[in-house]
Coordinates of C-alpha atoms in Angstrom, one line a residue:
M1 CA -0.1 -0.1 0.0
I2 CA 1.5 3.6 -0.9
R3 CA 0.1 6.4 1.1
L4 CA 2.9 9.2 0.3
T5 CA 4.3 10.0 -2.8
T6 CA 6.3 12.7 -4.5
S7 CA 5.2 13.9 -8.2
G8 CA 7.6 15.9 -10.4
L9 CA 9.2 17.3 -7.2
N10 CA 11.7 20.2 -8.0
I11 CA 13.3 21.9 -4.7
A12 CA 15.2 25.1 -4.8
Y13 CA 17.6 27.2 -2.7
E14 CA 16.9 30.3 -4.1
E15 CA 17.8 30.3 -7.6
R16 CA 19.7 27.0 -7.2
L17 CA 17.9 23.6 -8.1
I18 CA 18.7 21.1 -5.6
V19 CA 16.3 18.3 -6.5
E20 CA 14.6 18.1 -10.1
D21 CA 11.3 15.9 -11.2
L22 CA 11.6 13.4 -8.0
N23 CA 9.1 10.7 -8.2
I24 CA 9.2 8.3 -5.3
A25 CA 6.9 6.2 -3.5
I26 CA 7.0 5.3 0.4
P27 CA 5.9 2.0 1.2
Q28 CA 3.5 2.1 4.2
G29 CA 3.8 0.3 7.2
K30 CA 8.0 -0.3 6.3
I31 CA 11.1 1.2 7.0
T32 CA 12.6 3.4 4.3
A33 CA 16.2 4.8 4.4
L34 CA 17.3 7.7 2.2
V35 CA 21.1 7.5 1.5
G36 CA 23.6 9.4 -0.5
A37 CA 26.9 11.3 -0.4
N38 CA 26.9 14.6 1.4
G39 CA 25.3 17.3 -0.3
S40 CA 23.1 14.8 -2.5
G41 CA 19.9 16.3 -1.2
K42 CA 18.5 13.7 0.7
S43 CA 18.1 15.9 4.0
T44 CA 16.3 18.4 1.6
I45 CA 14.1 15.9 0.1
L46 CA 13.3 14.5 3.7
K47 CA 12.5 18.1 5.1
T48 CA 10.2 19.0 1.9
M49 CA 8.3 15.4 2.4
A50 CA 7.6 16.5 5.8
R51 CA 6.4 19.9 5.0
I52 CA 9.3 22.1 6.6
M53 CA 10.3 23.1 2.9
S54 CA 8.1 23.8 0.2
P55 CA 8.8 22.6 -3.3
A56 CA 9.6 25.2 -6.1
A57 CA 7.3 22.6 -8.6
G58 CA 5.4 19.3 -8.1
A59 CA 4.0 18.0 -5.1
V60 CA 4.2 15.8 -2.0
M61 CA 0.9 13.7 -2.0
L62 CA -0.7 12.2 1.1
D63 CA -3.6 9.8 0.7
G64 CA -4.1 11.6 -2.8
K65 CA -3.9 15.3 -1.3
S66 CA -0.8 18.0 -1.5
I67 CA 0.3 18.3 2.0
H68 CA 1.5 21.7 1.3
K69 CA -2.0 22.7 0.6
Q70 CA -3.3 21.7 3.8
S71 CA -3.0 23.1 7.2
T72 CA -0.1 22.7 9.6
R73 CA -2.3 21.1 12.2
E74 CA -3.9 18.7 10.0
V75 CA -0.6 17.4 8.4
A76 CA 0.5 17.5 12.2
K77 CA -1.8 14.9 13.0
Q78 CA -0.5 12.6 10.2
L79 CA 3.2 13.0 10.1
A80 CA 5.8 13.8 12.5
I81 CA 9.4 14.7 11.8
L82 CA 12.6 14.3 14.0
P83 CA 15.2 16.9 12.7
Q84 CA 18.8 16.7 12.7
N85 CA 20.3 17.9 16.0
P86 CA 17.1 18.9 17.7
T87 CA 17.3 21.4 20.8
A88 CA 15.1 22.1 23.8
P89 CA 15.0 24.9 26.1
D90 CA 17.2 24.7 29.4
G91 CA 15.6 22.9 32.3
L92 CA 12.9 21.5 30.0
T93 CA 12.1 17.6 31.2
V94 CA 11.2 14.7 29.5
S95 CA 7.5 14.7 30.1
E96 CA 7.3 18.5 29.2
L97 CA 9.0 17.9 25.9
V98 CA 6.7 14.9 25.1
S99 CA 3.6 17.0 25.7
Y100 CA 4.6 19.1 23.1
G101 CA 3.5 16.5 20.7
R102 CA 0.0 16.8 21.8
F103 CA -0.2 20.4 20.5
P104 CA -1.9 19.5 17.2
Y105 CA -4.9 18.2 19.2
Q106 CA -5.2 21.1 21.6
K107 CA -7.7 24.1 21.1
G108 CA -6.3 27.4 21.9
F109 CA -4.4 27.6 25.1
G110 CA -6.3 24.2 26.5
S111 CA -4.5 22.3 28.9
L112 CA -3.7 18.9 28.5
S113 CA -6.7 16.6 28.7
K114 CA -7.1 12.9 30.4
D115 CA -6.4 11.4 27.1
D116 CA -3.6 13.6 26.4
R117 CA -1.7 12.8 29.4
A118 CA -2.4 9.1 29.0
I119 CA -0.7 9.2 25.4
I120 CA 2.1 11.0 26.8
K121 CA 2.6 8.2 29.2
W122 CA 2.3 5.8 26.6
A123 CA 5.2 7.5 24.4
V124 CA 7.4 7.8 27.4
D125 CA 6.7 4.0 28.1
A126 CA 7.3 3.2 24.6
T127 CA 10.6 4.7 24.5
R128 CA 11.5 3.1 27.9
M129 CA 12.2 6.7 29.2
T130 CA 9.8 6.3 32.3
E131 CA 12.5 6.5 34.8
F132 CA 13.7 9.9 33.1
S133 CA 10.2 11.3 32.6
D134 CA 11.1 14.2 35.4
R135 CA 14.8 14.9 34.5
P136 CA 16.0 17.8 32.1
I137 CA 16.6 17.0 28.8
D138 CA 20.0 18.6 29.2
Q139 CA 21.0 16.1 31.9
L140 CA 20.6 13.0 29.5
S141 CA 23.0 11.1 27.4
G142 CA 22.8 11.7 23.9
G143 CA 20.8 8.3 23.3
Q144 CA 18.5 9.0 26.1
R145 CA 17.8 12.5 24.5
Q146 CA 17.2 11.2 21.2
R147 CA 14.5 8.7 22.7
A148 CA 12.9 11.4 24.4
W149 CA 12.5 13.4 21.1
I150 CA 11.1 10.0 19.4
A151 CA 8.4 10.0 22.3
M152 CA 7.5 13.5 21.6
A153 CA 7.2 12.4 17.9
L154 CA 4.9 9.5 18.8
A155 CA 2.6 11.4 21.3
Q156 CA 1.6 13.2 18.0
Q157 CA 0.4 9.6 17.1
T158 CA 0.9 10.1 13.4
D159 CA 1.1 7.0 10.9
I160 CA 4.3 8.2 9.6
L161 CA 7.5 9.5 11.2
F162 CA 10.5 11.3 9.4
L163 CA 14.1 11.3 10.9
D164 CA 17.0 13.2 9.5
E165 CA 19.9 11.1 10.6
P166 CA 18.7 10.2 14.0
T167 CA 22.0 8.4 14.9
T168 CA 24.3 11.5 14.3
F169 CA 27.3 12.1 16.9
L170 CA 26.2 8.9 18.9
D171 CA 28.6 6.1 19.8
M172 CA 27.9 3.0 18.7
A173 CA 25.9 1.7 21.6
H174 CA 23.5 4.6 21.5
Q175 CA 23.4 4.3 17.7
L176 CA 22.0 0.6 17.9
E177 CA 19.7 1.8 20.9
V178 CA 18.0 4.2 18.8
L179 CA 17.8 2.0 15.6
E180 CA 16.7 -0.8 17.4
L181 CA 13.8 1.3 19.0
L182 CA 12.7 2.5 15.7
Q183 CA 12.4 -1.3 14.3
E184 CA 10.7 -2.2 17.4
L185 CA 7.8 0.8 16.8
N186 CA 7.6 -0.2 13.2
L187 CA 6.9 -3.9 14.0
T188 CA 4.5 -3.3 17.1
A189 CA 2.8 -0.2 16.0
N190 CA 3.2 -0.3 12.4
R191 CA 4.7 3.1 12.2
T192 CA 5.9 4.0 8.6
I193 CA 9.5 5.3 9.1
V194 CA 11.4 7.4 6.7
M195 CA 14.9 8.3 7.6
V196 CA 18.1 9.7 6.3
V197 CA 20.8 7.5 7.2
H198 CA 24.6 7.9 7.1
D199 CA 25.7 4.5 7.5
L200 CA 25.0 2.1 4.8
N201 CA 25.1 -0.8 6.8
H202 CA 22.7 0.4 9.2
A203 CA 20.4 1.3 6.4
S204 CA 20.9 -2.3 5.1
R205 CA 20.3 -3.8 8.3
Y206 CA 17.1 -1.8 9.7
A207 CA 15.2 -0.4 6.3
H208 CA 13.1 -2.7 4.2
H209 CA 13.2 -0.1 1.4
M210 CA 16.2 2.0 0.6
I211 CA 16.4 5.1 -2.0
A212 CA 20.0 6.0 -3.0
I213 CA 20.1 10.0 -4.1
K214 CA 22.8 11.3 -6.3
K215 CA 22.3 15.2 -6.8
G216 CA 18.8 15.1 -6.1
K217 CA 17.9 12.4 -8.5
V218 CA 17.3 8.7 -7.6
A219 CA 20.2 6.6 -8.4
G220 CA 18.5 3.2 -6.9
E221 CA 15.5 2.2 -5.1
G222 CA 14.2 -1.1 -3.8
S223 CA 15.2 -3.3 -1.4
P224 CA 18.8 -3.6 0.5
V225 CA 19.7 -6.3 -1.7
E226 CA 18.6 -4.4 -4.8
V227 CA 20.4 -0.8 -3.9
M228 CA 23.7 -2.3 -2.2
T229 CA 25.3 -3.4 -5.3
P230 CA 29.0 -2.3 -6.3
D231 CA 27.6 -0.4 -9.4
I232 CA 25.2 1.6 -7.5
L233 CA 27.8 2.4 -4.4
R234 CA 30.2 3.5 -7.3
E235 CA 27.9 5.8 -9.0
V236 CA 26.6 7.3 -5.9
F237 CA 29.7 7.4 -3.3
S238 CA 32.3 7.1 -5.7
I239 CA 33.7 4.0 -4.0
E240 CA 34.9 0.6 -4.9
A241 CA 33.4 -2.1 -2.5
D242 CA 32.8 -5.5 -1.9
I243 CA 29.5 -6.6 -0.8
L244 CA 29.3 -9.3 1.8
V245 CA 26.4 -11.2 3.2
D246 CA 25.6 -10.5 7.2
P247 CA 25.6 -14.3 8.5
R248 CA 23.2 -13.3 11.4
S249 CA 20.4 -11.4 9.3
G250 CA 21.3 -12.3 5.5
V251 CA 21.3 -8.5 4.5
P252 CA 24.1 -7.1 2.6
L253 CA 27.1 -5.4 4.1
C254 CA 29.3 -2.9 2.4
L255 CA 33.2 -3.0 2.7
P256 CA 34.8 -0.1 1.0
Y257 CA 38.2 -0.5 -0.2
A258 CA 39.1 2.3 -2.8
L259 CA 38.0 5.4 -4.2
A260 CA 36.5 4.9 -7.7
G261 CA 38.9 5.5 -10.5
S262 CA 41.8 5.2 -8.0
N263 CA 45.1 4.1 -9.2
A264 CA 46.4 3.7 -5.6
P265 CA 47.6 0.4 -4.5
L266 CA 45.1 -1.8 -2.7
P267 CA 46.0 -2.3 1.2
Q268 CA 48.1 -5.4 2.0
K269 CA 46.8 -8.1 4.0
K270 CA 48.4 -7.7 7.6
Q271 CA 49.7 -10.7 9.0
A272 CA 49.3 -11.3 13.0
D273 CA 52.5 -10.8 14.8
E274 CA 53.0 -14.5 16.3
S275 CA 55.0 -13.1 18.9
V276 CA 52.2 -10.9 20.3
P277 CA 49.2 -12.9 22.0
M278 CA 46.1 -12.4 20.4
R279 CA 44.3 -11.0 23.4
A280 CA 46.7 -8.0 23.5
A281 CA 46.6 -7.5 20.0
V282 CA 43.0 -7.3 20.0
S283 CA 42.2 -5.3 23.2
V284 CA 41.4 -1.6 23.1

C-alpha cells in the first residue's frame, strides 16, 4: 500500500535547483532509508516531504492530497518529524518535551486532557524513558535525548515518522539503541518510518526499502539487496566496495576498499605478529 508519494518534485534554494523531477513512493508500514553522499539532497528531500520546506514545483501527496495545501495542524496529525540535532530549552523535562507532541490536538491555549496525559505516558513508556520522565533533557545522554525526542514525535500519534540522521554524533551503543527502538516501533505499532541514514550498513540492516540519491535524483531504489550493489555504490558514493552477506540477518553489508577510479595500490593483507598474544593484539 502506498500513501505517501512525490510527483515531479523540484526543490530549490533561491535560484539553485537541488532536486529535479523527483518521483518516489514510500511503502506503508515499512522502514525506508534515504542514503547518499553529503550534499546529495537527501535531507532536503526529507524536509520537503515533511512539509518543513516548500517545493519549487511538483507536489508531495499524502492519501491523494498535496500536504503543502493542507493546514499545519492537519498535517501534524498525520506525520511527525525529528530534525537533525534538535534542541530544547534549558531545564525542560522529558515529560514536558513529550507533551509538545499533543499540540496539534489542543484547542487554543487549553490544558492537557486526560487522554493527552495517557498518550504522553504511553509515548514515554514505549521509548523506555519512564525513569527519566522528570529529568531535564540537558542532563541526559545522547541516546536518551534521542529517545525523548522520538517519544515527543510518538505523542503526535501519526502513522508516519520522519527522522533526519537520528544517530548523528552518537556512539555505537547509542546508535544501536535508537535504531532498535525504531525497528520495534515499526514492528509493534506499524509506524511508517522514513529516515536519512549516514551508515550504509545500518540502512541495510534496519530498512526494508532504500532510496539512493545522487545530486537530487534517484540512482537506485528497492530492497537493500537491490540497492547495495557495487555499481550503485560506485555511482552514488564514488567508491569501490565488496558486498558481503551478514551471517546473522542475511542482509548485504558494504566493505569499501578504494575510491572509484583510484590508481592507488590496494592495502596489503596484514599478518598477525605471532610473537604478540592475540588477546593483547585486539584489546582496546
